[in-house]
mmCIF file of C-alpha atoms and ligand atoms in Angstrom:
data_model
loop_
_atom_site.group_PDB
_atom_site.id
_atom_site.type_symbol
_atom_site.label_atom_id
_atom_site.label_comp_id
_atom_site.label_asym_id
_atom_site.label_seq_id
_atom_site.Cartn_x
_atom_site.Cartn_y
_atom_site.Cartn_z
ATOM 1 C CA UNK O 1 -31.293 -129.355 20.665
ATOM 2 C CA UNK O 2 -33.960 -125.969 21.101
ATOM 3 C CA UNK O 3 -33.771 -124.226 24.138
ATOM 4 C CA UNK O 4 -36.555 -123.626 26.132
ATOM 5 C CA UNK O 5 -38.677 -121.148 24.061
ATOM 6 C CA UNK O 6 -40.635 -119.727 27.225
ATOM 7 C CA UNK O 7 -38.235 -116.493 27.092
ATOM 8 C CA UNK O 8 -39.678 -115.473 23.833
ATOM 9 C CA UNK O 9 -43.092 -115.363 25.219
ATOM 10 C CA UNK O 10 -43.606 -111.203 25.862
ATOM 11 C CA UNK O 11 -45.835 -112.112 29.200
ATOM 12 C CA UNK O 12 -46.556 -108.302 29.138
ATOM 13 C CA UNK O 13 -43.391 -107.188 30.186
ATOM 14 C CA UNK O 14 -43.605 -102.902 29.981
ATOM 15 C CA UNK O 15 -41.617 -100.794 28.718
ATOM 16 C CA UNK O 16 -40.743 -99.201 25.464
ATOM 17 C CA UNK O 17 -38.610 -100.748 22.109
ATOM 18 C CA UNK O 18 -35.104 -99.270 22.404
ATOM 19 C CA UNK O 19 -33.274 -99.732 19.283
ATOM 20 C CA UNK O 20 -29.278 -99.051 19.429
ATOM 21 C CA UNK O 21 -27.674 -98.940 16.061
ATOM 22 C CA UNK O 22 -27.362 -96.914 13.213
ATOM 23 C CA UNK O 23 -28.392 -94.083 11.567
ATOM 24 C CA UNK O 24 -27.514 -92.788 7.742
ATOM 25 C CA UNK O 25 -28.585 -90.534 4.953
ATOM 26 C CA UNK O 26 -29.543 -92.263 2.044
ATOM 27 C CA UNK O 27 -28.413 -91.526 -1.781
ATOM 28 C CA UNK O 28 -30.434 -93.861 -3.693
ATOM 29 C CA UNK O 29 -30.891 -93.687 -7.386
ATOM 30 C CA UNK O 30 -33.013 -96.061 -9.512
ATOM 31 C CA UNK O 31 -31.991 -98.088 -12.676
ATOM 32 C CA UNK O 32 -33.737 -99.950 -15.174
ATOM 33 C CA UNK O 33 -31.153 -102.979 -13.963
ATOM 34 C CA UNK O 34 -28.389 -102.910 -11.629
ATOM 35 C CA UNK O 35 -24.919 -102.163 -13.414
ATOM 36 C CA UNK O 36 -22.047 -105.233 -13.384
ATOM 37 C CA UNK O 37 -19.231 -104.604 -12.288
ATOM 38 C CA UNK O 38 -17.047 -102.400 -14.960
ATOM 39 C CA UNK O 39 -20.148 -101.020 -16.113
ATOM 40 C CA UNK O 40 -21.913 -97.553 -16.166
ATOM 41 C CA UNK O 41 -25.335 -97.380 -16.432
ATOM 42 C CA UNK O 42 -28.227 -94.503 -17.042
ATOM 43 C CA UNK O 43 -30.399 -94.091 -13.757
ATOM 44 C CA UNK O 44 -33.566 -92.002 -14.282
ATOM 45 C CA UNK O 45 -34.133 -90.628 -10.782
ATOM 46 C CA UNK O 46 -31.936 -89.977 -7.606
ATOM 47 C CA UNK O 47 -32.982 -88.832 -4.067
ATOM 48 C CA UNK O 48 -31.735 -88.120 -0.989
ATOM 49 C CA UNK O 49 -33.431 -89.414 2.661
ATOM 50 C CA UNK O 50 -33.062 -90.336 6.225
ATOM 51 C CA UNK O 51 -32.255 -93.568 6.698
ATOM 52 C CA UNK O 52 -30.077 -96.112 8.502
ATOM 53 C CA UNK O 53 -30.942 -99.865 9.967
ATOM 54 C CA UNK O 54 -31.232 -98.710 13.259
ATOM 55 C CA UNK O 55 -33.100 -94.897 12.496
ATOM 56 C CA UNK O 56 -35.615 -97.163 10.381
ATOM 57 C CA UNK O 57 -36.517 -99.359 12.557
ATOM 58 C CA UNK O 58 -36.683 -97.422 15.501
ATOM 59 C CA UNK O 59 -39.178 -95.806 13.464
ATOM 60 C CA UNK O 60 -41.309 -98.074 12.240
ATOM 61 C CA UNK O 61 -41.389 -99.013 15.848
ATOM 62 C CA UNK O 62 -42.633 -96.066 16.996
ATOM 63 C CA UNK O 63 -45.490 -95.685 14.415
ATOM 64 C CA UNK O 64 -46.331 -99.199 15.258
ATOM 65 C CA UNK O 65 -47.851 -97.661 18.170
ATOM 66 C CA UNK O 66 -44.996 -98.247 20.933
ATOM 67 C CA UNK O 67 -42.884 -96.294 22.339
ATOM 68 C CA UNK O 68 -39.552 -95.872 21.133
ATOM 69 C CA UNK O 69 -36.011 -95.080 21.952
ATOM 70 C CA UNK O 70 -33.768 -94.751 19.904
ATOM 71 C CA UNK O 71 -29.447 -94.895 20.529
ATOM 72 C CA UNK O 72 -27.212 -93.687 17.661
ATOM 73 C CA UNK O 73 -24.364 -91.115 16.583
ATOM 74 C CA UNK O 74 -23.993 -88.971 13.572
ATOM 75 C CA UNK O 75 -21.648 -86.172 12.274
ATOM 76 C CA UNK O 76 -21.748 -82.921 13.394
ATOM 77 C CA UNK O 77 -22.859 -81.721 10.013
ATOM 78 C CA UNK O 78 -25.728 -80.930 7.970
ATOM 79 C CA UNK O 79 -26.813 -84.695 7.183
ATOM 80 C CA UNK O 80 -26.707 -85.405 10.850
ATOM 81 C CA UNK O 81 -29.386 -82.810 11.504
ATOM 82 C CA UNK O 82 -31.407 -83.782 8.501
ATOM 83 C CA UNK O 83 -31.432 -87.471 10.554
ATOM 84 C CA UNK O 84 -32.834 -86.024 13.782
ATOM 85 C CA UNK O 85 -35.231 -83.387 11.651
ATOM 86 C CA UNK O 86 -36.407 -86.592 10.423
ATOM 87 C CA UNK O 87 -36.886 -88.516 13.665
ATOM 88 C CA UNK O 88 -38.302 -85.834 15.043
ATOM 89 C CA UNK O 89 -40.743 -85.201 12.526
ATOM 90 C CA UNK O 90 -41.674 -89.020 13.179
ATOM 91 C CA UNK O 91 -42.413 -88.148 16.971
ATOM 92 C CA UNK O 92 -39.121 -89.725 18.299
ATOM 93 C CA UNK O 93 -36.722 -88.257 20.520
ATOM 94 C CA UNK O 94 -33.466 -87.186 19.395
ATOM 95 C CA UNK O 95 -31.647 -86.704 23.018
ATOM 96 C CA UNK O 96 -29.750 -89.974 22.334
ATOM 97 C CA UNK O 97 -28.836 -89.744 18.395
ATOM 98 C CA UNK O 98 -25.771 -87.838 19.600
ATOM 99 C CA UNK O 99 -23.536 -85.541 17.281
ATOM 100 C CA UNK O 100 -19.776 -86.228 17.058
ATOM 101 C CA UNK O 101 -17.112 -83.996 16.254
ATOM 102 C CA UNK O 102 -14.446 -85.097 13.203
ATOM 103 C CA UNK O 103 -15.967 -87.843 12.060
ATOM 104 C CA UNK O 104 -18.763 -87.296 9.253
ATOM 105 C CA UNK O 105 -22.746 -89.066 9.351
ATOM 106 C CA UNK O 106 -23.108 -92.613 8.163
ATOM 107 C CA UNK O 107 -23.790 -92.703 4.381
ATOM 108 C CA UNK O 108 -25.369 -95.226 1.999
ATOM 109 C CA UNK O 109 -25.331 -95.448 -1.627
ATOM 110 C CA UNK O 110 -28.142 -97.253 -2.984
ATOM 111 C CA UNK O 111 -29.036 -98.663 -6.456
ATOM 112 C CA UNK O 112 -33.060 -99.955 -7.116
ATOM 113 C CA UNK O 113 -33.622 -101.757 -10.186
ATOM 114 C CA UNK O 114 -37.079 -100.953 -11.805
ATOM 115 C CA UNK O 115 -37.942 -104.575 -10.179
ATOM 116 C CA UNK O 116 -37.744 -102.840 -6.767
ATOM 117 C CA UNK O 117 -34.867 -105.035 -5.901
ATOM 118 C CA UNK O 118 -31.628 -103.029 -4.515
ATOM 119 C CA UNK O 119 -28.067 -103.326 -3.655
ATOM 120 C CA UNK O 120 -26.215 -100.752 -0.892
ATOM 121 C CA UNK O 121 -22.914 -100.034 -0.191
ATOM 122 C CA UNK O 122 -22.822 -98.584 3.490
ATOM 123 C CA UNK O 123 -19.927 -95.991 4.987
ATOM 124 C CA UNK O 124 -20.865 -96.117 8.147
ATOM 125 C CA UNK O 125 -19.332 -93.107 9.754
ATOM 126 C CA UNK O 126 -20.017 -91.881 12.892
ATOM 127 C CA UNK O 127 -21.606 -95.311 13.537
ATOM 128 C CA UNK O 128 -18.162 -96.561 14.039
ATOM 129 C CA UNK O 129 -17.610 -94.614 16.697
ATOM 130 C CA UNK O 130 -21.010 -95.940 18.827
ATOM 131 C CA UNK O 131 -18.547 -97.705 21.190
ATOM 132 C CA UNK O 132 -19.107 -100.748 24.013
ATOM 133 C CA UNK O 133 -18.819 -97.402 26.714
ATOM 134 C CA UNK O 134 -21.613 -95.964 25.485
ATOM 135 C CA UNK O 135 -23.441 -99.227 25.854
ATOM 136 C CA UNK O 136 -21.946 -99.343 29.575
ATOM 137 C CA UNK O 137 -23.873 -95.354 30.111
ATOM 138 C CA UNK O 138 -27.236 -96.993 28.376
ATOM 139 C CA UNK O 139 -27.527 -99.912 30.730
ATOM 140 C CA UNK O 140 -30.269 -98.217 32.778
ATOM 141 C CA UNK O 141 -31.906 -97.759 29.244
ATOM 142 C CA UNK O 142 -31.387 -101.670 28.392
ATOM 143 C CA UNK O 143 -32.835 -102.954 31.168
ATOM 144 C CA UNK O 144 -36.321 -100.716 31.465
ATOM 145 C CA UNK O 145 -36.801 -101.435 27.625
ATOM 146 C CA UNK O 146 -39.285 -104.037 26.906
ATOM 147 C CA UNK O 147 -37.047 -105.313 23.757
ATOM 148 C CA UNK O 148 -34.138 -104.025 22.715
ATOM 149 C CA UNK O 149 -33.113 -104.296 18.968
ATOM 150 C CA UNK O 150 -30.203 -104.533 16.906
ATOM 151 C CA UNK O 151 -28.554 -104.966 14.027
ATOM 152 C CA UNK O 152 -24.800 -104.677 12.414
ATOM 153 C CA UNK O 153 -24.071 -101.389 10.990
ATOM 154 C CA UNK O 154 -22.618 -100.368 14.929
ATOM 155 C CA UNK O 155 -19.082 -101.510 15.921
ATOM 156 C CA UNK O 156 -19.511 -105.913 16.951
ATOM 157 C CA UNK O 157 -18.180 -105.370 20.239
ATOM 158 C CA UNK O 158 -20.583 -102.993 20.809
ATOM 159 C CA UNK O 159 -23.592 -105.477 19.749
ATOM 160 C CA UNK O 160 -21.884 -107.888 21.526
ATOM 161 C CA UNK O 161 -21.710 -105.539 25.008
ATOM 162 C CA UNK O 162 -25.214 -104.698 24.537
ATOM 163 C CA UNK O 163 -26.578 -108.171 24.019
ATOM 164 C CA UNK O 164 -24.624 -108.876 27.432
ATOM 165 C CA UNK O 165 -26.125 -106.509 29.329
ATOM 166 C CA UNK O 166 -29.576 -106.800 28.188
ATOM 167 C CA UNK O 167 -29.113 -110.809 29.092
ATOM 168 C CA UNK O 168 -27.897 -109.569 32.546
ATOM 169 C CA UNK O 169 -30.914 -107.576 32.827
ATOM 170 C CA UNK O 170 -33.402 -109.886 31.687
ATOM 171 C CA UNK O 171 -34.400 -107.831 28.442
ATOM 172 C CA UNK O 172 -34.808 -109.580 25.401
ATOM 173 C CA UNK O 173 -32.793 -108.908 22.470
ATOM 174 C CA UNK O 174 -34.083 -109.159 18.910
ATOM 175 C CA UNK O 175 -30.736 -108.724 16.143
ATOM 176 C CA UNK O 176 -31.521 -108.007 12.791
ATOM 177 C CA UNK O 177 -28.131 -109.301 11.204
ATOM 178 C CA UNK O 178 -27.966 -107.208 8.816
ATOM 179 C CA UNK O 179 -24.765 -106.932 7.557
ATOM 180 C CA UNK O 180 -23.952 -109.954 8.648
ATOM 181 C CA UNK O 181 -20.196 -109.524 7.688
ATOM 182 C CA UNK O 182 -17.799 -110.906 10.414
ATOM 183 C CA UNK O 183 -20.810 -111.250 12.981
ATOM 184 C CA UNK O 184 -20.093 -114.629 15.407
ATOM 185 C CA UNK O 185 -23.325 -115.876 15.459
ATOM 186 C CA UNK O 186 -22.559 -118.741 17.683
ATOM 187 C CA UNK O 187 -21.415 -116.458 20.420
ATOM 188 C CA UNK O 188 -25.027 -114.748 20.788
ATOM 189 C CA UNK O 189 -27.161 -117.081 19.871
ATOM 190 C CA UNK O 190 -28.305 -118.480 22.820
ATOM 191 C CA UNK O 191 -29.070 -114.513 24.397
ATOM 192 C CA UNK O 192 -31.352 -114.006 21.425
ATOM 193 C CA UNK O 193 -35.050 -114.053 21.853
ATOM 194 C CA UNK O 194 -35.548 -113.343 18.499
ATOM 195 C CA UNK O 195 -33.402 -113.759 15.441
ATOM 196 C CA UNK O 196 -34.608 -111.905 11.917
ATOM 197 C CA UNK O 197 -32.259 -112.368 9.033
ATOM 198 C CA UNK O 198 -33.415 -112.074 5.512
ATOM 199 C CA UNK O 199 -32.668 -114.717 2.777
ATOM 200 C CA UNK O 200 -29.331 -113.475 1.633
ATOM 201 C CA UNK O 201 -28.513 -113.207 5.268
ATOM 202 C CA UNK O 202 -29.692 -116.380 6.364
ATOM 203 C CA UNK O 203 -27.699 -118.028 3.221
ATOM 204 C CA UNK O 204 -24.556 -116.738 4.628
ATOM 205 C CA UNK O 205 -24.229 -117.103 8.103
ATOM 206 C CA UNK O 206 -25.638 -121.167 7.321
ATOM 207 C CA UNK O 207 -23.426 -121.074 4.474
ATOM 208 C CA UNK O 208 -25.897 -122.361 1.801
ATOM 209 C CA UNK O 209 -28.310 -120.818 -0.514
ATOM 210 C CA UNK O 210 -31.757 -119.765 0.840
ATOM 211 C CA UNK O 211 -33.930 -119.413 -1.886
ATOM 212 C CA UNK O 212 -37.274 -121.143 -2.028
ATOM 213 C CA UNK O 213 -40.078 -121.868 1.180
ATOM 214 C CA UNK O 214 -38.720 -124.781 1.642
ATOM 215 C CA UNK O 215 -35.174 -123.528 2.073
ATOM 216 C CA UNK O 216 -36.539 -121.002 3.971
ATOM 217 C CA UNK O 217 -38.261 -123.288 6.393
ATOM 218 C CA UNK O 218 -35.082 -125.682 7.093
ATOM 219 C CA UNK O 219 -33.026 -121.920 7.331
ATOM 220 C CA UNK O 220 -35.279 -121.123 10.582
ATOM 221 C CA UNK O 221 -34.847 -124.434 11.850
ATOM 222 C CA UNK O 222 -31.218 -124.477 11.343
ATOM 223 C CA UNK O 223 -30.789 -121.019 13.439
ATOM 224 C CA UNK O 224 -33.486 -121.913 15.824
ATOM 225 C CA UNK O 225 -31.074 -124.795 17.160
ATOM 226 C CA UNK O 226 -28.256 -122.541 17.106
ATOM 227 C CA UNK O 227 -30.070 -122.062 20.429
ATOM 228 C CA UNK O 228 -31.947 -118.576 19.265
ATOM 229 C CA UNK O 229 -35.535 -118.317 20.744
ATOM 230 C CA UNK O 230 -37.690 -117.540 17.716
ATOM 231 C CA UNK O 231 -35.769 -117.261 13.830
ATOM 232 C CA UNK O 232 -37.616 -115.825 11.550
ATOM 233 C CA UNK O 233 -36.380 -115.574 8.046
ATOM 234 C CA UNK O 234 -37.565 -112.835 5.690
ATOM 235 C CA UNK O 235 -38.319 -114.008 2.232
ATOM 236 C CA UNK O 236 -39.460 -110.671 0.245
ATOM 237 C CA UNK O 237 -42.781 -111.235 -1.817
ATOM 238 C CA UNK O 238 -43.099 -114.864 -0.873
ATOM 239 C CA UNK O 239 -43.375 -113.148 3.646
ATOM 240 C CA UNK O 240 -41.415 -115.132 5.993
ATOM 241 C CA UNK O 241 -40.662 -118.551 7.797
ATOM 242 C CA UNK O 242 -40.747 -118.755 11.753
ATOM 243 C CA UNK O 243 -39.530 -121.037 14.047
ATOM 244 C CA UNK O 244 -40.345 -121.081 17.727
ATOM 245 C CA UNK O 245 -41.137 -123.595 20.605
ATOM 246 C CA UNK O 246 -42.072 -126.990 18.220
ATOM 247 C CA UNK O 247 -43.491 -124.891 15.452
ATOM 248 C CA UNK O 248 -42.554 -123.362 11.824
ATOM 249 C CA UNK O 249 -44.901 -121.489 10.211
ATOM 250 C CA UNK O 250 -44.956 -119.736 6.825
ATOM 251 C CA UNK O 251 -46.551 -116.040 7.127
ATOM 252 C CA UNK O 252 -47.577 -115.031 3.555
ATOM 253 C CA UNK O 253 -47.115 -111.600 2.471
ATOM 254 C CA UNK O 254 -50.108 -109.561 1.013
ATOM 255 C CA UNK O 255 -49.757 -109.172 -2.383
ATOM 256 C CA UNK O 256 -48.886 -105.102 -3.214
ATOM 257 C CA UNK O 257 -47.749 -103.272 -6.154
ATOM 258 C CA UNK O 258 -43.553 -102.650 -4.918
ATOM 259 C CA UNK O 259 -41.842 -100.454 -6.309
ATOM 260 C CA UNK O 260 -38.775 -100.408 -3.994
ATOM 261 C CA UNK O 261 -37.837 -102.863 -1.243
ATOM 262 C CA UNK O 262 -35.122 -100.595 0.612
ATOM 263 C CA UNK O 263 -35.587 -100.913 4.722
ATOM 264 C CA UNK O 264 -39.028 -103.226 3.595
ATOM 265 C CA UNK O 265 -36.739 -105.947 6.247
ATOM 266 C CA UNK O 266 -36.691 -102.810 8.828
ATOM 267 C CA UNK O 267 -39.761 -101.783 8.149
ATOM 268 C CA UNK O 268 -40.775 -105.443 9.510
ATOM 269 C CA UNK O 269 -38.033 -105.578 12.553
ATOM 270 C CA UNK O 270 -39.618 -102.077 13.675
ATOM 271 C CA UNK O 271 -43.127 -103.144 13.625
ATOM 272 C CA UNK O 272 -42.482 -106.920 15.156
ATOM 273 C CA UNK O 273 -40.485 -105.323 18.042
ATOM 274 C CA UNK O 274 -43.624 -103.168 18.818
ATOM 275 C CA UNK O 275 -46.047 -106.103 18.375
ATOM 276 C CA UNK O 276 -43.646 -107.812 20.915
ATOM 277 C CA UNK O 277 -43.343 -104.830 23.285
ATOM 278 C CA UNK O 278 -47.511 -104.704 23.224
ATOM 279 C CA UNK O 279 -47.437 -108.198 24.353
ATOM 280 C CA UNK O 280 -48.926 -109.850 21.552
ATOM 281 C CA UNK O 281 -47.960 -113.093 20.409
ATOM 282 C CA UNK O 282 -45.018 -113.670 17.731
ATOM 283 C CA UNK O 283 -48.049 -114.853 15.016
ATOM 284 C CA UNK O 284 -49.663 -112.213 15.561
ATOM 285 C CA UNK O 285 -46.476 -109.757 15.758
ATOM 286 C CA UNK O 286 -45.490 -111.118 12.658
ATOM 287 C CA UNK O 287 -48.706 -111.200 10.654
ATOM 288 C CA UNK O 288 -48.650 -107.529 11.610
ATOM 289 C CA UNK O 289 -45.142 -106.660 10.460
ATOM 290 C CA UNK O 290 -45.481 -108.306 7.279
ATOM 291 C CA UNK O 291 -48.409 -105.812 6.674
ATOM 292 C CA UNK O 292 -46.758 -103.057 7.464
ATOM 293 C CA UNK O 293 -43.472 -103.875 5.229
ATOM 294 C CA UNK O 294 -45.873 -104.581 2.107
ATOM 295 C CA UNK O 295 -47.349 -101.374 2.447
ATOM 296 C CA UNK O 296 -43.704 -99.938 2.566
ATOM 297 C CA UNK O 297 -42.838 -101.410 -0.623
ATOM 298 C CA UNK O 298 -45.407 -99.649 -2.632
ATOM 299 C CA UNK O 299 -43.359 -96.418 -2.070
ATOM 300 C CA UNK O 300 -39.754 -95.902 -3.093
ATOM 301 C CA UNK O 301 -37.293 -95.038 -0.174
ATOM 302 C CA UNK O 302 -36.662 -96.580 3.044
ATOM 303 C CA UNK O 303 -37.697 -94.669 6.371
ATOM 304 C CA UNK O 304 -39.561 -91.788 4.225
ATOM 305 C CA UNK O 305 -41.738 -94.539 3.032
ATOM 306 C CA UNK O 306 -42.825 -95.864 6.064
ATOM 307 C CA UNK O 307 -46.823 -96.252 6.878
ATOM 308 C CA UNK O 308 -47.491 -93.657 10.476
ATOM 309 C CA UNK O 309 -50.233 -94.883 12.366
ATOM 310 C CA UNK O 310 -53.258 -93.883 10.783
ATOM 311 C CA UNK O 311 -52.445 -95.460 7.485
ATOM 312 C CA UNK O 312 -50.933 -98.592 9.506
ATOM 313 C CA UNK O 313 -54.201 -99.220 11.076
ATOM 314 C CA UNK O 314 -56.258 -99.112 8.049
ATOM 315 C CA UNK O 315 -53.711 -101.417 6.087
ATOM 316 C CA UNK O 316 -54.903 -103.869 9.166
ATOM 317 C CA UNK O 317 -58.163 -103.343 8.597
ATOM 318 C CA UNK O 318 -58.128 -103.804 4.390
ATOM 319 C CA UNK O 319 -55.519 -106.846 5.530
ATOM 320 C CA UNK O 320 -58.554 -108.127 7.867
ATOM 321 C CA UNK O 321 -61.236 -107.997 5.062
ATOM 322 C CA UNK O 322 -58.933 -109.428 2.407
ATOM 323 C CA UNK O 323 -57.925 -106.472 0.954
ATOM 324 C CA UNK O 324 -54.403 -107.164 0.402
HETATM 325 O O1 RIB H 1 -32.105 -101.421 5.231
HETATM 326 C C1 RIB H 1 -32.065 -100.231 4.497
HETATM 327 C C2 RIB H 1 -31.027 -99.322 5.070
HETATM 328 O O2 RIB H 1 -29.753 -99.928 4.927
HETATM 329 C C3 RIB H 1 -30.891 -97.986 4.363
HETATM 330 O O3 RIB H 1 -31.730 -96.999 4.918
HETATM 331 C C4 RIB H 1 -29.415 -97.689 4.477
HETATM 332 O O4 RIB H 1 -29.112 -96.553 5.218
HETATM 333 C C5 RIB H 1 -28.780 -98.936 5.047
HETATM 334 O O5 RIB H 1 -28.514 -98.808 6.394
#
């Protein structure tokens, strides 16, 4: 049975994107193929970068063209200043990324097979320790936002508190489920405007394998009548599947030369939310992200490879013509 999918229609509503959720440092090293388990493997290049679900797409958000808020904790150490040099470097404030004492920054080891493809193992850290209080103190924040994302790399009972207050408030809630691990889907689905999970996601929290169009298609339609506004399931090189009021549509992506796919899915979350928060339409929103996420591909890294505005806007343009 689908809800009634007038909620997910932005109707102008002001305000900026406020994302709540994590932010990392990055150590990602790249392999001609990802080691098996037991195994040790050469890697011929290693970097470290800002990064995080949360820190990514709060600010691919922001040089989407919206503005952006962003609600996080780090470490009192050196990596949690390298993740506000970084967001402030990017224009965003850093009043809310909030250092903690005794606990260290939010880490992520990440592997990148030549193919682009990657596998991360996430400490989370001071992410932990974003509690359902601090949620409580941002209410004021929730409810003058014109979206407010998430994802899963925060405590769940502090998604879940946020998702009820932004419901209470009236602001729509986007959730990235990303890791999905232990999330209760069923319990939020119905306060969800918008639901973006990528294949792997969307295979486990339906419990079967998402792997072509056309699984990708009945995926959307299987969360949509979960009672979720608009699902929209990321599909890497092949772009995404939505599903909103009566429709599912298929959003090619432009075809791009990746070479790495880390935070390509936040590079999209960040750009939709702004599309959403500027009032456009989710076809247009999304024929937007998936622009902006190609382009990030083509670079290796996740928030360091991230298109600012100037570079955005001619992508559209290019995109427009047929460019790619
Ligand atoms: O989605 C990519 C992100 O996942 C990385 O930046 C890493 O920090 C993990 O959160």
């Amino acid at each position: 049975m689908f809800t009634d999918p007038t909620h997910i229609t932005p109707a102008g509503r002001p305000g900026p994107v406020l994302v709540i959720g994590s932010a990392n440092v990055d150590v990602a090293v790249t392999t001609a193929t990802l080691p098996r388990p037991g195994e040790t493997v050469f890697g011929d290049s290693s970097a470290i970068s800002v990064g995080g679900k949360g820190a990514n797409q709060a600010v691919a958000a922001s040089e989407s063209g919206v503005g952006t808020r962003l609600i996080a904790r780090t470490g009192e150490d050196a990596f949690g200043d390298m993740i506000r040099d970084g967001l402030a470097r990017r224009g965003l404030a850093t009043d809310d990324v909030v250092a903690l004492p005794g606990v260290a920054t939010g880490l992520a080891a990440i592997y990148v097979e030549h193919s682009g493809q990657n596998c991360i193992v996430v400490v989370p850290g001071a992410n932990g320790r974003l509690l359902p209080a601090d949620i409580d103190h941002a209410a004021g924040l929730i409810e003058s936002a014109a979206v407010l994302v998430l994802q899963c790399e925060i405590p769940l009972q502090s998604l879940y508190r946020a998702i009820e207050v932004a419901s209470a408030k009236g602001t729509p809630v986007l959730l990235n489920p990303a890791p999905c691990q232990g999330l209760d889907l069923a319990r939020v689905a119905a306060q969800l405007s918008y639901l973006v999970p990528n294949e792997t996601e969307a295979a486990q929290l339906l419990g079967r394998p998402v792997e072509s169009l056309d699984d990708g298609r009945t995926a959307a339609l299987q969360l949509r009548r979960l009672g979720v506004g608009c699902a929209i399931v990321t599909l890497g090189a092949l772009g995404c599947v939505a599903a909103w009021g009566a429709e599912v549509r298929h959003f090619p992506a432009p075809e791009v030369k990746t070479i790495d796919t880390t935070g390509a899915g936040d590079a999209f979350v960040g750009c939709f939310a702004a599309g959403i928060a500027q009032g456009r339409l989710p076809a247009e929103a999304i024929r937007r992200a998936i622009v902006y996420a190609a382009l990030s591909t083509t670079r290796r890294g996740a928030q360091v490879s991230y298109p600012d505005r100037a570079e955005f806007e001619a992508a559209l343009v290019a995109s427009a013509a047929g460019g790619g």
